[in-house]
PDB file of C-alpha atoms in Angstrom:
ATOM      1  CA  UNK A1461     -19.676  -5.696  -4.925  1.00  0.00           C
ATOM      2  CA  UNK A1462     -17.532  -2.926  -5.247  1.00  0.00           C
ATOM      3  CA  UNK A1463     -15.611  -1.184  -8.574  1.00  0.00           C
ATOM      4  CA  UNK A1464     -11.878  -0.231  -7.422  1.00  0.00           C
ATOM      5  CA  UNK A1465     -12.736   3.306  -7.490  1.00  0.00           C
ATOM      6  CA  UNK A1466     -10.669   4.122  -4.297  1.00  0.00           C
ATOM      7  CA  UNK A1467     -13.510   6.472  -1.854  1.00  0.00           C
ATOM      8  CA  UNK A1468     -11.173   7.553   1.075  1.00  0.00           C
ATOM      9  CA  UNK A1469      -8.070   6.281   3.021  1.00  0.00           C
ATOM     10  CA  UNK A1470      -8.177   5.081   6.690  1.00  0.00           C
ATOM     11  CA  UNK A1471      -5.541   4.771   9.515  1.00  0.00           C
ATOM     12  CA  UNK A1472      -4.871   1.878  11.486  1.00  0.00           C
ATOM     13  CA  UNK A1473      -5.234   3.484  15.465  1.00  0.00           C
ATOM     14  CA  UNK A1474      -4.687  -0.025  16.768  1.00  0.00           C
ATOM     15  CA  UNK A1475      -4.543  -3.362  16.389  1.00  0.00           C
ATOM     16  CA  UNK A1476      -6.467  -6.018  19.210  1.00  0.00           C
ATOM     17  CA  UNK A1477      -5.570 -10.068  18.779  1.00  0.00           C
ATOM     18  CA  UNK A1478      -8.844 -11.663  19.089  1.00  0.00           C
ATOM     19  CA  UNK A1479      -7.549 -15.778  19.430  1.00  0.00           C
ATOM     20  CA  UNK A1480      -6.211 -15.983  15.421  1.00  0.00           C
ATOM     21  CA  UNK A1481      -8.235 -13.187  14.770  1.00  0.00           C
ATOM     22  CA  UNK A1482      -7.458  -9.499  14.219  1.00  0.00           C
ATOM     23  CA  UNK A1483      -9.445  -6.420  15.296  1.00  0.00           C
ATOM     24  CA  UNK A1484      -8.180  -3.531  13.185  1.00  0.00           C
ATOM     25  CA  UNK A1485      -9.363   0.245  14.736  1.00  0.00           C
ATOM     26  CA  UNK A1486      -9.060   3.008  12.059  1.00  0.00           C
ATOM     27  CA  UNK A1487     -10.309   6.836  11.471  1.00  0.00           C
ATOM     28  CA  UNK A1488     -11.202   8.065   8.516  1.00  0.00           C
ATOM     29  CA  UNK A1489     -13.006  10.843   7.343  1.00  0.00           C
ATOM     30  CA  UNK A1490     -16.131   8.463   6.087  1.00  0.00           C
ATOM     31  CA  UNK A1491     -16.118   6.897   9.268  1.00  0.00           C
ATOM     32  CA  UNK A1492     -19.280   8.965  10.382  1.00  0.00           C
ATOM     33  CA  UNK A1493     -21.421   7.640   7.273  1.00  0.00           C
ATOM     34  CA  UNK A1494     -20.836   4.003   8.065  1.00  0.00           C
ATOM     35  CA  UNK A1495     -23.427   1.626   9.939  1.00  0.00           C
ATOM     36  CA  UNK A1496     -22.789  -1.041  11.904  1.00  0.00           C
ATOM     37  CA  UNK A1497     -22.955  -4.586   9.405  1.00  0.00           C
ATOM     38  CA  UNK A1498     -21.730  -2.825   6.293  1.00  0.00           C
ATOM     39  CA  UNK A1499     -19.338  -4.668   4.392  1.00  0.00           C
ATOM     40  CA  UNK A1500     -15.933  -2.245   3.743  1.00  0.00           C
ATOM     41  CA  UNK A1501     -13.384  -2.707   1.215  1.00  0.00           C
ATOM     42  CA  UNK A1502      -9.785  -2.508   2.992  1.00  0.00           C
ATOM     43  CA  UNK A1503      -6.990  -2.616   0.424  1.00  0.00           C
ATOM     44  CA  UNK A1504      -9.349  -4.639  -1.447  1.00  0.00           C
ATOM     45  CA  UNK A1505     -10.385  -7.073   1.342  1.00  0.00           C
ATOM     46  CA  UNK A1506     -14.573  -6.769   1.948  1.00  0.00           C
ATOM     47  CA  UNK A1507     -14.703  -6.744   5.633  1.00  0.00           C
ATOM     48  CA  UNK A1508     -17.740  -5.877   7.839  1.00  0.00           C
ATOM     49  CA  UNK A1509     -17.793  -2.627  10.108  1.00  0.00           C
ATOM     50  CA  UNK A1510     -18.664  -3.805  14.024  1.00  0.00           C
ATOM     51  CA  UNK A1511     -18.682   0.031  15.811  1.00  0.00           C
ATOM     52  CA  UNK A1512     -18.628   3.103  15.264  1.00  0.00           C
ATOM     53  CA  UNK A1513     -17.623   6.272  16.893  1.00  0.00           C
ATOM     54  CA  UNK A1514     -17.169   9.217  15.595  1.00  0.00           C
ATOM     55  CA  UNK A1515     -14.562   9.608  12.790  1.00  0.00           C
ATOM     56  CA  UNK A1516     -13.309   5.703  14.279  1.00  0.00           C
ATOM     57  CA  UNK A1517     -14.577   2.305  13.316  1.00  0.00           C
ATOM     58  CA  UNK A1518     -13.567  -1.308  13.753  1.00  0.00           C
ATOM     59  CA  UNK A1519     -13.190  -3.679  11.565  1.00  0.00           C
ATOM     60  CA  UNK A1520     -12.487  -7.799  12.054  1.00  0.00           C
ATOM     61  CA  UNK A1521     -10.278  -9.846   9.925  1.00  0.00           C
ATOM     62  CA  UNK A1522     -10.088 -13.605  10.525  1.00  0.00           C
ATOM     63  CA  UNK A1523      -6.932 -16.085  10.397  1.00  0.00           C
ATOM     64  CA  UNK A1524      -7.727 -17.240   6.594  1.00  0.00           C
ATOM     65  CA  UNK A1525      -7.976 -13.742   5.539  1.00  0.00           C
ATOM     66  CA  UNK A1526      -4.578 -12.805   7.351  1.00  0.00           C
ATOM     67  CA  UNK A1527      -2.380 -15.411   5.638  1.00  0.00           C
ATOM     68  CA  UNK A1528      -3.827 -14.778   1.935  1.00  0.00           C
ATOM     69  CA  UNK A1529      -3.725 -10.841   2.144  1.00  0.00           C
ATOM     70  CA  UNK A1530      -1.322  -8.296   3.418  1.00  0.00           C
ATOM     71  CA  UNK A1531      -3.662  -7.091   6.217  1.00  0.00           C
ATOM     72  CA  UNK A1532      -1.889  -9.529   8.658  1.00  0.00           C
ATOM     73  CA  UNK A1533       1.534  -6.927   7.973  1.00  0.00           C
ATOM     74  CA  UNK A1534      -0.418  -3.796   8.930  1.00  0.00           C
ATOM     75  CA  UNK A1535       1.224  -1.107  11.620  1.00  0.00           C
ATOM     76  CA  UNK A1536      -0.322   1.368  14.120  1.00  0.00           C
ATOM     77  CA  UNK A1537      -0.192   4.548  11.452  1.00  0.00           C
ATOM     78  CA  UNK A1538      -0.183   2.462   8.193  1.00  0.00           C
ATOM     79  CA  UNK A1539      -2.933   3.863   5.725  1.00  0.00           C
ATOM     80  CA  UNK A1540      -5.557   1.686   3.499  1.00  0.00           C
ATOM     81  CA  UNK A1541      -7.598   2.517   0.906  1.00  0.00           C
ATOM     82  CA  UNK A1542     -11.058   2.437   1.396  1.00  0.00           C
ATOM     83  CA  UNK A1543     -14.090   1.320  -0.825  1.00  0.00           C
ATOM     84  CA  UNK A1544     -17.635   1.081   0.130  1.00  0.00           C
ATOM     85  CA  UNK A1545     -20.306  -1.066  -1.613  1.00  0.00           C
ATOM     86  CA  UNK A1546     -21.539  -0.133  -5.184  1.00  0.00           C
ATOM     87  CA  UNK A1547     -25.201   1.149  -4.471  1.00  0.00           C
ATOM     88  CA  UNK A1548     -27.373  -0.224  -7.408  1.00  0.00           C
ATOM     89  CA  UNK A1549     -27.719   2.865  -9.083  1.00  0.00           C
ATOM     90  CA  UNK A1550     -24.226   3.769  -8.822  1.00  0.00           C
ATOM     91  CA  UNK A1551     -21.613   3.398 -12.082  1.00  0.00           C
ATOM     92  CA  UNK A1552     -18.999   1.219 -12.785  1.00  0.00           C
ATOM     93  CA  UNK A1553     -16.358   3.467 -13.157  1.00  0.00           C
ATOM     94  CA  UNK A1554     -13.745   0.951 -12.186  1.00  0.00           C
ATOM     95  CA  UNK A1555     -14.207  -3.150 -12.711  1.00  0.00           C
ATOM     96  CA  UNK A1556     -16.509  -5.898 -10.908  1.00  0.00           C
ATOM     97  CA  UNK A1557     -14.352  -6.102  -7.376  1.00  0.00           C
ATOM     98  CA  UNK A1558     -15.710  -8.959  -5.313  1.00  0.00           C
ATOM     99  CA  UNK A1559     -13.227  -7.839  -2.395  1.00  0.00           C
ATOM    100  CA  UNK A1560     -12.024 -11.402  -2.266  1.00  0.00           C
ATOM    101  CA  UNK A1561      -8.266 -11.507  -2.616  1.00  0.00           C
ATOM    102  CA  UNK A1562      -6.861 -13.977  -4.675  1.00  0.00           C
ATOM    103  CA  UNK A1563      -3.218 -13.796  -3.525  1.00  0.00           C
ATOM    104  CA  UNK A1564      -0.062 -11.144  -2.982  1.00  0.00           C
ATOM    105  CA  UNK A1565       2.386  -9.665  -5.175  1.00  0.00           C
ATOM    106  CA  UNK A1566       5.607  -7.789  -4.105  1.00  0.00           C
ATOM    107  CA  UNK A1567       6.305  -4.269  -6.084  1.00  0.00           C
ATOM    108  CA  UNK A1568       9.578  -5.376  -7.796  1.00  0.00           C
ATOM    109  CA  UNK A1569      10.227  -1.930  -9.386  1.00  0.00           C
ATOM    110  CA  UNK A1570       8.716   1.931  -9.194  1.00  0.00           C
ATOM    111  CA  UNK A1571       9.905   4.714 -11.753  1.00  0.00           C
ATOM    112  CA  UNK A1572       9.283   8.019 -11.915  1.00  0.00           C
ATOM    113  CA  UNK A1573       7.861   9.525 -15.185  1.00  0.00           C
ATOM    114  CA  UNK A1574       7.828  12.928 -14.681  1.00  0.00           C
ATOM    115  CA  UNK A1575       3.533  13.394 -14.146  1.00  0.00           C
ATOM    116  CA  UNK A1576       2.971   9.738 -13.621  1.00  0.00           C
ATOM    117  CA  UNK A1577       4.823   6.474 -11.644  1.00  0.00           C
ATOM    118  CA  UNK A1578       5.042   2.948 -13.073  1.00  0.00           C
ATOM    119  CA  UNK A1579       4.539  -0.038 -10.761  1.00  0.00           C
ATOM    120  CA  UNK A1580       6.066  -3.401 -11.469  1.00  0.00           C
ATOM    121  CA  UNK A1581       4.594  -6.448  -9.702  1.00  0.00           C
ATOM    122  CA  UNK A1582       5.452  -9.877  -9.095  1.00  0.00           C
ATOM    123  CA  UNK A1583       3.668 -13.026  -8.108  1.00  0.00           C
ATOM    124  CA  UNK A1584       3.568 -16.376  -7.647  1.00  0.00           C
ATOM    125  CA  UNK A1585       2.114 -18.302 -11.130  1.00  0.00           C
ATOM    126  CA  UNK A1586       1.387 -21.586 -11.462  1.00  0.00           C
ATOM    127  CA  UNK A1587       4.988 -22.818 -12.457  1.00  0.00           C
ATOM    128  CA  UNK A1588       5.827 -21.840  -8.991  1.00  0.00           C
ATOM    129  CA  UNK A1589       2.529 -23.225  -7.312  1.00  0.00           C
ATOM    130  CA  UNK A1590       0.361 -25.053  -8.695  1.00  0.00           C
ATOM    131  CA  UNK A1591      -2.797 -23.826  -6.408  1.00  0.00           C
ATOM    132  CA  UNK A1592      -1.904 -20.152  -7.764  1.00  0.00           C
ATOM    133  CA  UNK A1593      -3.552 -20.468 -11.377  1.00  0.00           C
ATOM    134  CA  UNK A1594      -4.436 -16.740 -11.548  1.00  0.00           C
ATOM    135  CA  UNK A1595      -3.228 -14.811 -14.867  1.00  0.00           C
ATOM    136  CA  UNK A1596      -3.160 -10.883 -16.636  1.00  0.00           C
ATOM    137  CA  UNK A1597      -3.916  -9.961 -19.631  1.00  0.00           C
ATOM    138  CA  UNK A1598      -2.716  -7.192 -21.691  1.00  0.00           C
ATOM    139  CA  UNK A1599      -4.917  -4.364 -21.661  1.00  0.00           C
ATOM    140  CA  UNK A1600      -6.864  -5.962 -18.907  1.00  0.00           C
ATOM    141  CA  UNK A1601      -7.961  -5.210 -15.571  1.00  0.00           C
ATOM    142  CA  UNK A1602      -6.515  -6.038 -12.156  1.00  0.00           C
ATOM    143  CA  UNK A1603      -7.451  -4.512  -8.428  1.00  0.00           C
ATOM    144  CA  UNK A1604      -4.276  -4.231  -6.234  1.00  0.00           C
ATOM    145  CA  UNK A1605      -5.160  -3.090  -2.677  1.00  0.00           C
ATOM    146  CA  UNK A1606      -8.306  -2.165  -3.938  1.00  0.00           C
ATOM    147  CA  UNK A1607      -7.459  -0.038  -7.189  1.00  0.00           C
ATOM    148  CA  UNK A1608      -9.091  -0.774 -10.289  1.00  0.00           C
ATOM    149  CA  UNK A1609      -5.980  -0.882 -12.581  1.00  0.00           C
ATOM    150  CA  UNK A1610      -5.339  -1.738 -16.424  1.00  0.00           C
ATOM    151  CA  UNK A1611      -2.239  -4.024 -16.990  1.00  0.00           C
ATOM    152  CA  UNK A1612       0.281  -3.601 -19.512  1.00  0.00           C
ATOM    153  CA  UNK A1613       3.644  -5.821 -19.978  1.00  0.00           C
ATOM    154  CA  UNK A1614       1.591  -8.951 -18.874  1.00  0.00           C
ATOM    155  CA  UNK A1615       3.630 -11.658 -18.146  1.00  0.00           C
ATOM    156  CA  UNK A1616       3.106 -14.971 -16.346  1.00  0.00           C
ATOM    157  CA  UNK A1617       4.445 -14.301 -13.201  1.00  0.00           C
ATOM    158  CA  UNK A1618       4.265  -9.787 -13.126  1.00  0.00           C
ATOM    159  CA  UNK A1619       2.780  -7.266 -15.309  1.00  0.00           C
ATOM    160  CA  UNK A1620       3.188  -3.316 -14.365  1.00  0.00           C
ATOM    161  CA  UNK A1621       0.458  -0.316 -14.181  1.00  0.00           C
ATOM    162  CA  UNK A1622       0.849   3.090 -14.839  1.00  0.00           C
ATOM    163  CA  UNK A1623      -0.376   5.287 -11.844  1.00  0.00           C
ATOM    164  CA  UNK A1624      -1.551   9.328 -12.549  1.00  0.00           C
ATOM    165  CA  UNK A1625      -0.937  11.872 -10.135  1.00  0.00           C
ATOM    166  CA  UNK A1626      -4.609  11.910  -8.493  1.00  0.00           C
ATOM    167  CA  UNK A1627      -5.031   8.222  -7.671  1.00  0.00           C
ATOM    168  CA  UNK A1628      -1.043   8.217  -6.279  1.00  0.00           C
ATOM    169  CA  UNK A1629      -1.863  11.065  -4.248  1.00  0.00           C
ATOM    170  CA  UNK A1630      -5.369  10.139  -2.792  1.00  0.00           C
ATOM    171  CA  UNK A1631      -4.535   6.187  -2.043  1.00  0.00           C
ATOM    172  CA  UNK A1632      -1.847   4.384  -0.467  1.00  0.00           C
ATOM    173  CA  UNK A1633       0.161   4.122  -3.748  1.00  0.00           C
ATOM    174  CA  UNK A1634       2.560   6.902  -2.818  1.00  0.00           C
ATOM    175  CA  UNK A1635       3.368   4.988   0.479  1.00  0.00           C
ATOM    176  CA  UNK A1636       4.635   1.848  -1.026  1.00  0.00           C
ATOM    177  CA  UNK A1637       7.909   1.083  -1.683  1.00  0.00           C
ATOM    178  CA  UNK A1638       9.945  -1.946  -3.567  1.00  0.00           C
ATOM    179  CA  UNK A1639       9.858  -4.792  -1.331  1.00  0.00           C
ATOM    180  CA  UNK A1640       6.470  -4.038  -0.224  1.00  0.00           C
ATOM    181  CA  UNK A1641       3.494  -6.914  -0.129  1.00  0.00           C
ATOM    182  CA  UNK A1642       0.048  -5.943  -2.099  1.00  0.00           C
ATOM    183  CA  UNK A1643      -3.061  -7.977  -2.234  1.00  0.00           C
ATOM    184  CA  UNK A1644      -4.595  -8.845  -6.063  1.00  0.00           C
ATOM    185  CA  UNK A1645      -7.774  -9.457  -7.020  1.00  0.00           C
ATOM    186  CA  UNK A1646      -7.675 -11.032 -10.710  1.00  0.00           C
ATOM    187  CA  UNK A1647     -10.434 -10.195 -13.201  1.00  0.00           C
ATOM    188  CA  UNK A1648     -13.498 -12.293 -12.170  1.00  0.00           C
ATOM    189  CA  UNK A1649     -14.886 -13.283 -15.487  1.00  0.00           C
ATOM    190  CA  UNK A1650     -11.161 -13.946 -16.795  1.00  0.00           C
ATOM    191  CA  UNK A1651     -10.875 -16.155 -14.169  1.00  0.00           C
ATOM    192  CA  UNK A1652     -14.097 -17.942 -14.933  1.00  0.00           C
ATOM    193  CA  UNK A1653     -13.112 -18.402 -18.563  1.00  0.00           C
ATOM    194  CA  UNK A1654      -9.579 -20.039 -17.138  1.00  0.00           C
ATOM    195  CA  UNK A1655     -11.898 -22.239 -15.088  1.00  0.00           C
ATOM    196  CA  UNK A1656     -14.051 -23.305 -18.143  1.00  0.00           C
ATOM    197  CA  UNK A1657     -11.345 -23.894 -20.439  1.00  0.00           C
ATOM    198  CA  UNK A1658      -9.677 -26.247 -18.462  1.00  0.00           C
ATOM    199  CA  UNK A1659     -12.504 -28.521 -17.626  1.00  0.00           C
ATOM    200  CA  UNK A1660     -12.532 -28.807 -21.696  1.00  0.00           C
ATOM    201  CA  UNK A1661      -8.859 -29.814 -22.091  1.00  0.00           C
TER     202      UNK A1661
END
């Protein structure tokens, strides 16, 4: 379980093509507290740490994970954000994050406000695909790429964030750009309500 409370930032050193598999190798400055087995948060996708070395690690990510995140896009010097596990004393400073990705969004829009950047996002809702039954509220969270986040202008298909200076500057928020694919991971127990309402319609 993890909270969206963003711990570090890693860089992608390479990339190895295991059959459909991917073996990412990053650095990061946490690297050297990791163990071998622990379970990772990479842009908001739980994945489990196979070596390390040093300030490097690897990291495993298989076909299904590929095609429903963004991971499958990453570069050779392309940053992620970086989560480790919520210890059970720890607080819940962000949201529950299971680190399962539900689906992508694309940043439709960023703006400048002079101390602080708004984000518009865009996804797929059920009127486009019926598998994709995921939904905001206002005032509610959201984790994209592994940021706990509070939506505002929720709307079936996008809603937008507000970003402060110290979360753009220590995650990969000041590296995206319009255009760009991010994963989302919808509020959990929202999305159990959703599930229990409709079995009652």
């Amino acid at each position: 379980m993890f909270t969206g409370i963003i711990e570090a930032t890693g860089e992608v050193t390479d990339i190895t093509a295991e059959g459909t598999n991917l073996t990412f190798h990053l650095t990061s400055r946490i690297a050297p507290e990791l163990k071998v087995d622990q379970s990772l948060s990479h842009n908001g996708v739980c994945l489990t740490v196979t070596s390390v070395s040093g300030e490097a690690y690897t990291v495993t990510a298989v076909d299904e994970t590929l095609k429903k995140t963004n991971l499958g896009q990453l570069k050779i010097g392309d940053r992620v954000n970086l989560e480790r596990c919520m210890p059970a004393n720890g607080r819940f400073d962000g949201h529950i994050v299971q680190g399962h990705v539900d689906q992508t969004a694309l940043v439709t829009n960023i703006a400048d406000q002079d101390g602080s950047w708004l984000f518009d996002f865009q996804y797929q809702s059920a009127a486009d695909d019926p598998r994709q039954n995921n939904i905001t509220v206002e005032k509610g969270s959201i984790c994209i790429n592994g940021v706990s986040l509070t939506v505002f202008n929720s709307e079936p298909d996008s809603f937008r964030v507000t970003i402060i200076p110290y979360t753009y500057e220590h995650t990969t928020f000041r590296d995206l750009r319009v255009g760009d694919v991010v994963n989302l991971e919808f509020d959990v127990v929202g999305k159990y309500i959703k599930k229990m309402l409709a079995l009652y319609q």
